[in-house]
XYZ file of C-alpha atoms in Angstrom:
484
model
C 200.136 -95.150 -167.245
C 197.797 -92.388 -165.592
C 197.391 -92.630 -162.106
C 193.089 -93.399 -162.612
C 194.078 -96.647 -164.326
C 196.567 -97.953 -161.826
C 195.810 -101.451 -160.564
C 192.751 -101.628 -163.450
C 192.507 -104.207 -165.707
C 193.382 -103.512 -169.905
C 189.830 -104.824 -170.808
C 187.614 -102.286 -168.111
C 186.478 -98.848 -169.811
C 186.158 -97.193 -166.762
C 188.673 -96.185 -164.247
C 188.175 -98.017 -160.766
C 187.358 -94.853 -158.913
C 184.163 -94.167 -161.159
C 180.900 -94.383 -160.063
C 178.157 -95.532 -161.260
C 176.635 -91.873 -162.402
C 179.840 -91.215 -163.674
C 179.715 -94.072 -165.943
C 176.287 -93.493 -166.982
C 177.600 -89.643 -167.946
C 180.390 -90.712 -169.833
C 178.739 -93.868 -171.929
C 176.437 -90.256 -172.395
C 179.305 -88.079 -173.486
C 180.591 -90.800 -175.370
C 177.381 -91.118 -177.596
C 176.861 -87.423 -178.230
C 180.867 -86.643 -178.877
C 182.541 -89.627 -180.287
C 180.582 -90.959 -183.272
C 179.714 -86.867 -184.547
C 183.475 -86.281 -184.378
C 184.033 -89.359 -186.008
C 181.743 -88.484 -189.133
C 183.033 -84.827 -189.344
C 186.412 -85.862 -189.739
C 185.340 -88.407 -192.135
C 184.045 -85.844 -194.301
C 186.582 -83.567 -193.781
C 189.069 -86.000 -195.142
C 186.953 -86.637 -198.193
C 186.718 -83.062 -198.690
C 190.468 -83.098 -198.261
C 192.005 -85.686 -200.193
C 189.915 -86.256 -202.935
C 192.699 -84.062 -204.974
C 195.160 -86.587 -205.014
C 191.962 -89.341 -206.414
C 191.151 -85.942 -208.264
C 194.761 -86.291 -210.016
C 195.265 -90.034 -210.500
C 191.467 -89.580 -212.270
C 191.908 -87.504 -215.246
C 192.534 -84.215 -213.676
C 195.841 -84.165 -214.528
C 195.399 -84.480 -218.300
C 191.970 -82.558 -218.715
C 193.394 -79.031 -216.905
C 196.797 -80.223 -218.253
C 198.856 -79.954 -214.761
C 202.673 -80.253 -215.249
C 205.514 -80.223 -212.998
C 205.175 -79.557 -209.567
C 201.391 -78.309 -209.489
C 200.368 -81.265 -207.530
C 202.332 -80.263 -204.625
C 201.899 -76.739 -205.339
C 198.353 -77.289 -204.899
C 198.940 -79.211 -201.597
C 200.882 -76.422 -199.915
C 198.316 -73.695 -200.811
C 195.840 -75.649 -198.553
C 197.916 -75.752 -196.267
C 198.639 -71.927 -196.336
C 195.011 -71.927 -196.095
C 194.441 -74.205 -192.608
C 197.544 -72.393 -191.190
C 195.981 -68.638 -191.704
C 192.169 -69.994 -190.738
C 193.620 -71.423 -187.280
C 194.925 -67.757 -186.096
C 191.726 -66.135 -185.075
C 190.706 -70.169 -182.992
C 193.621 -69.041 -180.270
C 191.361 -66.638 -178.569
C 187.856 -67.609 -180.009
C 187.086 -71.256 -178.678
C 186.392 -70.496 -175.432
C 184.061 -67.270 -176.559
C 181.619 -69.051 -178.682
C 179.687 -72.282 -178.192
C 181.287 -75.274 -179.897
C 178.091 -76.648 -181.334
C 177.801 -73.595 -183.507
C 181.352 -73.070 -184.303
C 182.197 -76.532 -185.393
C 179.494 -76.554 -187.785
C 180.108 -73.563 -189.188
C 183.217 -74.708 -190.381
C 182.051 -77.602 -191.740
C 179.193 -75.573 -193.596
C 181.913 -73.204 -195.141
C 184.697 -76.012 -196.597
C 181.428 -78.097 -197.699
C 180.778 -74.519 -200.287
C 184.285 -74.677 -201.706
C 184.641 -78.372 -201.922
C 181.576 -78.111 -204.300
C 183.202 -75.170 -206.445
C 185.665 -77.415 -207.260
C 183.890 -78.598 -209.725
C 183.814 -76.136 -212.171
C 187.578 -75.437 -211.674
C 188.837 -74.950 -215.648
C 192.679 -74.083 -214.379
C 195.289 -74.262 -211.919
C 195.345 -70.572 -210.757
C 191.061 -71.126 -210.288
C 191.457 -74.599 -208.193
C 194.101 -72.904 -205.970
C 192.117 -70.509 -205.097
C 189.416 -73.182 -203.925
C 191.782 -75.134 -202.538
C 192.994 -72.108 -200.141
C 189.471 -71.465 -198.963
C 189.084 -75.255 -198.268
C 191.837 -75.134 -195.595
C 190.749 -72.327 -194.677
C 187.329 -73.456 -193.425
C 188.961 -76.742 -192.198
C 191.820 -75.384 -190.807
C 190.678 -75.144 -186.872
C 188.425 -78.832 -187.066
C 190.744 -80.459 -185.537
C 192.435 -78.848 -182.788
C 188.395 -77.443 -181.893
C 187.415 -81.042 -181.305
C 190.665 -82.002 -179.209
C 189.682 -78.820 -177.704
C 186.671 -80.233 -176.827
C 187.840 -83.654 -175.822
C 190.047 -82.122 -173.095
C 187.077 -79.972 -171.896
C 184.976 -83.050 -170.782
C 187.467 -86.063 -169.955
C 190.134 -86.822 -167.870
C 193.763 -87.806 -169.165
C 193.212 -91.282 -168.660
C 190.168 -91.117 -171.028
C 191.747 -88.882 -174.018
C 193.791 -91.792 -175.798
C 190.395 -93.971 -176.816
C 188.246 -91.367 -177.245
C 190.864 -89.219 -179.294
C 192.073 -92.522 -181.429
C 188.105 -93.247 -182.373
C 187.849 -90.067 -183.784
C 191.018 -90.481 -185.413
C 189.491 -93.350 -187.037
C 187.710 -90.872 -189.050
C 191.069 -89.560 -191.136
C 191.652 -93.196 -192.253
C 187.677 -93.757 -193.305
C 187.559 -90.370 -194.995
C 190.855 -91.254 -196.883
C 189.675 -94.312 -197.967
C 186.219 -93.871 -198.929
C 187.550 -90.673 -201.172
C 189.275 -93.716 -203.199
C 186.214 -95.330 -203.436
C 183.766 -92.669 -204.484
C 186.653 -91.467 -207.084
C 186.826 -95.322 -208.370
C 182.449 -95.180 -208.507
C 182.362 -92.184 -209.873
C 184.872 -92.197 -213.053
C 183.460 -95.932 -213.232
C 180.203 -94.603 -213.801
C 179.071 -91.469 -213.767
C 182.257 -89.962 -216.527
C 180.345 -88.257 -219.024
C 177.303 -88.104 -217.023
C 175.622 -84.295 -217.811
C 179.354 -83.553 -219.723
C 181.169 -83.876 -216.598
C 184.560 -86.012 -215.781
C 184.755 -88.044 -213.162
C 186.948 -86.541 -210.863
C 184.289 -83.677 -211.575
C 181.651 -85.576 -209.736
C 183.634 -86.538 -206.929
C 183.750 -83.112 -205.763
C 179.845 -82.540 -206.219
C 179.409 -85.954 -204.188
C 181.542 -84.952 -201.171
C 180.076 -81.556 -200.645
C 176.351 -83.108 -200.609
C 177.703 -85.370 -198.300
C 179.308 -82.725 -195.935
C 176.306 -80.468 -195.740
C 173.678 -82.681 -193.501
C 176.430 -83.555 -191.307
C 177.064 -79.518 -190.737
C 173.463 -78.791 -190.069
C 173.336 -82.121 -187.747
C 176.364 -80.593 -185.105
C 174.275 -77.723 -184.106
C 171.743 -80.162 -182.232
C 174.161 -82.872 -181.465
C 177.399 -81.757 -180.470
C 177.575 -80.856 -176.554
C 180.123 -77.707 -176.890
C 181.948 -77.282 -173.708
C 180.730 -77.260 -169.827
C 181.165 -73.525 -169.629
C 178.627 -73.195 -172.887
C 176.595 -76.365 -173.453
C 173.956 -77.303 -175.853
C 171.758 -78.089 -173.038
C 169.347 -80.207 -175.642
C 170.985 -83.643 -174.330
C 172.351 -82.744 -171.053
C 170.192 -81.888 -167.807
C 171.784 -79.339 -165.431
C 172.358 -82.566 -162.568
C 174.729 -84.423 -165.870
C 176.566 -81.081 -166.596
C 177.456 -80.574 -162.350
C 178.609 -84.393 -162.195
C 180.572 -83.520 -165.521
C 182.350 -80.196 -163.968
C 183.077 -81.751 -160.464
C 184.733 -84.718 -162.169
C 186.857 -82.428 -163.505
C 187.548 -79.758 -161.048
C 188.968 -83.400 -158.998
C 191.597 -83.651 -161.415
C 192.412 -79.736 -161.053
C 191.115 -78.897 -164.525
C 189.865 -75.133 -165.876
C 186.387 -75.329 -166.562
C 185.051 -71.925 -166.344
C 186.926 -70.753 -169.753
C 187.010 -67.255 -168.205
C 189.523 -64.484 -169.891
C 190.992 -63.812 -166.557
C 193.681 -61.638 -167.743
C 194.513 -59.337 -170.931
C 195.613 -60.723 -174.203
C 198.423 -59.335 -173.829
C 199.313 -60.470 -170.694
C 197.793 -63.647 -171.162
C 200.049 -64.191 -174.459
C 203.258 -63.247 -172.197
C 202.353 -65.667 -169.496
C 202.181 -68.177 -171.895
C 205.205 -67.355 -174.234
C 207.370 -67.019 -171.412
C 206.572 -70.644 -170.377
C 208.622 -73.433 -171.740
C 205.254 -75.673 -172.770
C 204.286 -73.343 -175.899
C 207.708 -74.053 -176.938
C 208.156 -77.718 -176.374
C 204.595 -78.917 -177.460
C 205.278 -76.764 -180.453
C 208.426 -78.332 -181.313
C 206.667 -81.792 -180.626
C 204.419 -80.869 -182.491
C 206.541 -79.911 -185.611
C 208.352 -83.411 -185.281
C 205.347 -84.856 -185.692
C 203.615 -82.863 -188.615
C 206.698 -84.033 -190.677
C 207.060 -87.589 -189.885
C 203.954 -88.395 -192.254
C 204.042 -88.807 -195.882
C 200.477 -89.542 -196.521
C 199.311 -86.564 -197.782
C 201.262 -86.065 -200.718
C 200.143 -88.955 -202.900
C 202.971 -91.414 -202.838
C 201.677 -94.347 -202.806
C 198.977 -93.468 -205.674
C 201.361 -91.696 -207.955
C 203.697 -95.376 -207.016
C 200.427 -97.803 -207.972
C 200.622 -95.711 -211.081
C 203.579 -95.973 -212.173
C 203.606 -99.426 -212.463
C 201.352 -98.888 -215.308
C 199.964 -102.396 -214.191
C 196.820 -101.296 -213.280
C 193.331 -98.868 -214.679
C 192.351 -96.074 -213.121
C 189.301 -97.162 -210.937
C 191.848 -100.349 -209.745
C 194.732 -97.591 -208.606
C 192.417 -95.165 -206.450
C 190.861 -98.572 -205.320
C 194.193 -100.393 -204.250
C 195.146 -97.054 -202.751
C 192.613 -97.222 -200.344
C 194.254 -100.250 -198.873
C 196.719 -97.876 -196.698
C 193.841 -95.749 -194.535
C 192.036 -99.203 -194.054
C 194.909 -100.570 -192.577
C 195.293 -97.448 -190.707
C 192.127 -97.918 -188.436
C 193.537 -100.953 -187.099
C 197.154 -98.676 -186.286
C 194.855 -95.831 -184.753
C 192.729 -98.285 -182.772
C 195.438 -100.556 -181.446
C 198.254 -97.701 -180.735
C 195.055 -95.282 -178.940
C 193.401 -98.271 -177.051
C 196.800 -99.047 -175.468
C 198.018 -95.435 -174.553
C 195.160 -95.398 -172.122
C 194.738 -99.283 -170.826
C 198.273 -100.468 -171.019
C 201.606 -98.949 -171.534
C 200.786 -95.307 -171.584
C 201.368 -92.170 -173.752
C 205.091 -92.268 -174.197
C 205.114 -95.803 -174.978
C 202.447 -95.818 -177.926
C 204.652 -92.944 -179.433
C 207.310 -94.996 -179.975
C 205.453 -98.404 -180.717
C 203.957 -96.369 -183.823
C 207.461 -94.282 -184.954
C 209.296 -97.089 -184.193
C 207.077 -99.145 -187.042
C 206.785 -95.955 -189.257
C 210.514 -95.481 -189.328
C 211.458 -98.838 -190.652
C 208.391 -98.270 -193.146
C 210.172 -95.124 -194.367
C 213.610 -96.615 -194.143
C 212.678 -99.151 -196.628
C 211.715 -96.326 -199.091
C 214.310 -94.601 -198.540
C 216.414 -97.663 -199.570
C 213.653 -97.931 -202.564
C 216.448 -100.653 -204.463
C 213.984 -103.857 -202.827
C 211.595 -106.209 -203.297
C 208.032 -105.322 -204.648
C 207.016 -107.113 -201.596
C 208.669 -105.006 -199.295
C 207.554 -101.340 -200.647
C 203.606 -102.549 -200.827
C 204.820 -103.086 -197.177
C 206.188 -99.750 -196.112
C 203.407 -97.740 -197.774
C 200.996 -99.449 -196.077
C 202.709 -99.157 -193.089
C 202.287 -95.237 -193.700
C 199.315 -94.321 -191.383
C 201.306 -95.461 -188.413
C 202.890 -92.047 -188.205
C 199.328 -90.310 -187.294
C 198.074 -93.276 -185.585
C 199.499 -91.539 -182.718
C 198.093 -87.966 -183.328
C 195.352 -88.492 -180.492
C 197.925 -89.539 -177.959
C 199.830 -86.341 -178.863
C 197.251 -84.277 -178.641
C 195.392 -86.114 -175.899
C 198.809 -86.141 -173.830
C 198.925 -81.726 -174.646
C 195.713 -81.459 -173.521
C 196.286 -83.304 -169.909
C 199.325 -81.121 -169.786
C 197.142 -77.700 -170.199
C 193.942 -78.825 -168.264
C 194.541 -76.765 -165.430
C 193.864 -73.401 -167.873
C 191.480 -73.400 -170.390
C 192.137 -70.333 -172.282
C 195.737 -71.241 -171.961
C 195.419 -74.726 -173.380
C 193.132 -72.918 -176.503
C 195.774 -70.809 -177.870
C 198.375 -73.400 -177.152
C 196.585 -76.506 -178.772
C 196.335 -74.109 -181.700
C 199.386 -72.597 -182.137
C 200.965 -76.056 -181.998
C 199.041 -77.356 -184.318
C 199.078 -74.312 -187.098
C 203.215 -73.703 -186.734
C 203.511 -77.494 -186.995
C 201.198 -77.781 -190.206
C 202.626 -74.376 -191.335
C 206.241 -75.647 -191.345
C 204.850 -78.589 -194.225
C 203.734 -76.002 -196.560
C 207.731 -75.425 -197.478
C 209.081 -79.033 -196.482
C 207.001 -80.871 -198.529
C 207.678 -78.735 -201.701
C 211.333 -79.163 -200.703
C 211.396 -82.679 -199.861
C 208.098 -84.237 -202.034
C 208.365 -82.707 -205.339
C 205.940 -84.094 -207.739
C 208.686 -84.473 -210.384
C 210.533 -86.870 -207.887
C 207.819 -89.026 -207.867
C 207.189 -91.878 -206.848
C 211.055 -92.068 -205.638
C 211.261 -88.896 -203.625
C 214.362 -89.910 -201.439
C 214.880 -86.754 -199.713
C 211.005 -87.294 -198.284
C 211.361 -90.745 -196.891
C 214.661 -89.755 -195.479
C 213.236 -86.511 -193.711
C 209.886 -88.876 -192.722
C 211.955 -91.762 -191.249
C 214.524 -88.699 -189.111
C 211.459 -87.078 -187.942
C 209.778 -89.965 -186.380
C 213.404 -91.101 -184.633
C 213.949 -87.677 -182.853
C 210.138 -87.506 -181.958
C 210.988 -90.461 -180.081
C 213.840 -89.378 -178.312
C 212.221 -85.827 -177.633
C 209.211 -87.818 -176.241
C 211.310 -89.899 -173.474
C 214.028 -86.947 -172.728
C 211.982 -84.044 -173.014
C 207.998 -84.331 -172.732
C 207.797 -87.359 -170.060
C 210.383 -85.762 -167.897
C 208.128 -82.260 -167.800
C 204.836 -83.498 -167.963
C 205.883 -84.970 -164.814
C 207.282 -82.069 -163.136
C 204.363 -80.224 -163.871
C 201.950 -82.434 -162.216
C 204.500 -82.866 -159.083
C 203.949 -79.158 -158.974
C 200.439 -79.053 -158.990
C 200.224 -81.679 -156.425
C 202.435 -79.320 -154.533
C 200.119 -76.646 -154.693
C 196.843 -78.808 -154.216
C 198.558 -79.939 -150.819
C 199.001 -76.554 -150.052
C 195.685 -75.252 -150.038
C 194.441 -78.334 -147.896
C 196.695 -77.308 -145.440
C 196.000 -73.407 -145.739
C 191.891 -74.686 -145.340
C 191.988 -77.358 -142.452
C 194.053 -74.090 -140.261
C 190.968 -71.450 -141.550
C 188.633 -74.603 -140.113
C 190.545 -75.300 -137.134
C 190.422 -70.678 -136.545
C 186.929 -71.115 -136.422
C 186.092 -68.714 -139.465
C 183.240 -68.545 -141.209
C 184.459 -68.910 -144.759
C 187.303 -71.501 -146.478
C 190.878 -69.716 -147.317
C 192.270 -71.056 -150.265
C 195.779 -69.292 -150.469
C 197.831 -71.719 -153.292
C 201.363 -72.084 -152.929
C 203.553 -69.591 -155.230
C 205.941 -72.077 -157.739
């Protein structure tokens, strides 16, 4: 539990310490952040798994995919979102947020429509690499701009709300695939699955054009629009209490900044946290469609429709495991609430020899892996608050050697010829989420609590080295910290 929410309620929002103009700026922040992050990340999950509806729709038989293509496909987005994140280490703090973000959007919403017209494998590859491209720094930019205007204690709810977004995108993809070969197939000599792809990029475009004006980029470059000068003070001050970088100055070289930070041992261990993570989940490589077909039980609108069951279980797993990082048990323990849950899930499928009962089950008991993604992220970002460039190239090189690392597990582990069995997947899903537990309580808790002993340290320090500069009689406050 973070110190703010000590001796607070579950139920209260706020921490007991705020006051009331702090409240009234963060029910602000709240509005302008939360519900545009929300409906990027819906679309971007549209835009991002409307392959596998793609696949389960037709797409399959009319470009006549074989063999491992589906996964093949997968891992060149990936390629993709790990290559587009390299340039976001040094560039978030340089440009403002509310154009960057957008921008993004803008350029993935162009290649999601150009999917369309894909006649071959070697032509929707392509596509599919410029997709992740474009999409690839979304997500660590908006955690990146999470930790730039709330506290620790804050990051869990507002992180798992936007989190929400995955699940919605996921599951409305089933259910625009489902409308759309229901009724538009054949519509102007186009599939289906064709029109998905023409639906989701209309969809995506307003909302790019929308983030210029409504997304608040960071206190050190604003989009003043929403925000007077008096909001953006309160909003710095709160955090300068809690010892967090606000200016998101370069204060040193790159390369000295990039040995500070890879001679530190947090690149290193939120990487490797990181990694555990990125390969607990299973989601993203179809199983549970390419299972619900199998069973050759049910059409093709009923499977992408039934598969959509999963991501709308999975805003209750965000909401629940985000809510009580922040109000109740704290970071560490909503990690292992969720892996805990998502490795019995994979266990079972691992077993695969049981009842029907007990597989519909586990793979709806998928999204608990990323139900905890905010809290990971969210916990990172407390960890790094007290350097913003820093905490920039770390939140993204986390997140791109994590994702980079699935491009070659899944084709190892998920081949599409394996499916919907794919032992060797649930068996590396269900190890992954057991030693992210362990790694959580005997590595992470254990540092991130060092670090903020240390910083504590110094804090005391300079009070000490300003009350004897008062007590001189000089004119001016020296602020000497303590060397660590």
């Amino acid at each position: 539990m973070y110190a703010q929410r000590q001796g607070r309620a579950p139920w209260h929002w706020y921490a007991k310490n705020d006051t009331p103009e702090e409240r009234k700026l963060i029910q602000k922040l709240d509005l302008l952040i939360v519900p545009y992050a929300v409906v990027a990340y819906w679309i971007k999950y549209i835009d991002q798994s409307n392959l596998n509806n793609a696949y389960v729709s037709g797409m399959q038989e009319d470009l006549g995919f074989r063999k491992n293509q589906l996964v093949n496909l997968q891992s060149m987005y990936v390629a993709g979102a790990v290559i587009g994140q390299l340039p976001f280490t040094f560039l978030f703090p340089m440009f403002p947020m509310n154009w960057t973000i957008p921008a993004l959007e803008l350029g993935w919403g162009i290649f999601t429509l150009l999917q369309y017209r894909t006649q071959g494998f070697g032509e929707l590859m392509a596509y599919r690499f410029f997709v992740g491209i474009f999409e690839a720094a979304f997500f660590p930019g908006v955690h990146y701009v999470l930790g730039a205007w709330y506290r620790g204690d804050e990051l869990g709810r507002r992180g798992g709300v936007f989190y929400v977004g995955q699940m919605l995108g996921t599951l409305t993809a089933g259910m625009i695939q489902s409308g759309a070969t229901k009724n538009l197939h054949g519509v102007r000599g186009l599939a289906g699955w064709r029109w998905m792809f023409i639906i989701s990029a209309l969809m995506t475009f307003p909302v790019a054009i929308a983030g210029v004006f409504i997304w608040p980029g960071t206190p050190a470059r604003p989009n003043k629009l929403f925000l007077s000068e008096t909001e953006l003070e309160l909003a710095i001050s709160r955090l300068q209490k809690n010892k967090a970088d606000v200016d998101e100055r370069i204060k040193k070289t790159r390369l000295q900044l990039l040995k500070q930070i890879f001679t530190d041992w947090k690149v290193y261990v939120l990487t490797f946290w990181a990694v555990l993570f990125w390969n607990a989940g299973s989601t993203s490589y179809g199983g549970y469609l390419l299972w619900l077909k199998s069973l050759h039980r049910f059409s093709t609108p009923k499977v992408t429709q039934l598969g959509t069951t999963a991501p709308a279980l999975g805003i209750f797993y965000v909401l629940f495991v985000n809510f009580s990082s922040d109000l109740i048990w704290g970071p560490s323990g909503a990690i292992t609430f969720a892996h805990t849950w998502h490795f019995t899930a994979m266990v079972i499928l691992a077993v695969w020899d049981v009842p029907e009962a007990a597989k519909w089950f586990a793979f709806n008991s998928a999204y608990t892996q990323v139900a905890m993604s905010s809290v990971l992220y969210g916990w990172a970002n407390h960890i790094l608050r007290h350097d913003s460039t820093q905490r920039s190239v770390i939140i993204v090189f986390m997140n791109l050697f994590a994702q980079s690392t699935t491009a070659w597990t899944g084709i190892l582990v998920f081949p599409t010829v394996e499916a919907p069995r794919f032992l060797k997947g649930w068996t590396f899903c269900a190890t992954n989420s057991l030693v992210l537990i362990a790694f959580t309580w005997l590595v992470i808790r254990p540092l991130s609590r060092r670090e903020e002993r240390k910083f504590l340290a110094a804090g005391s320090e300079e009070g000490i080295q300003s009350e004897r500069s008062l007590d001189e009689g000089t004119e001016t406050v020296s602020v000497t910290p303590k060397k660590i």
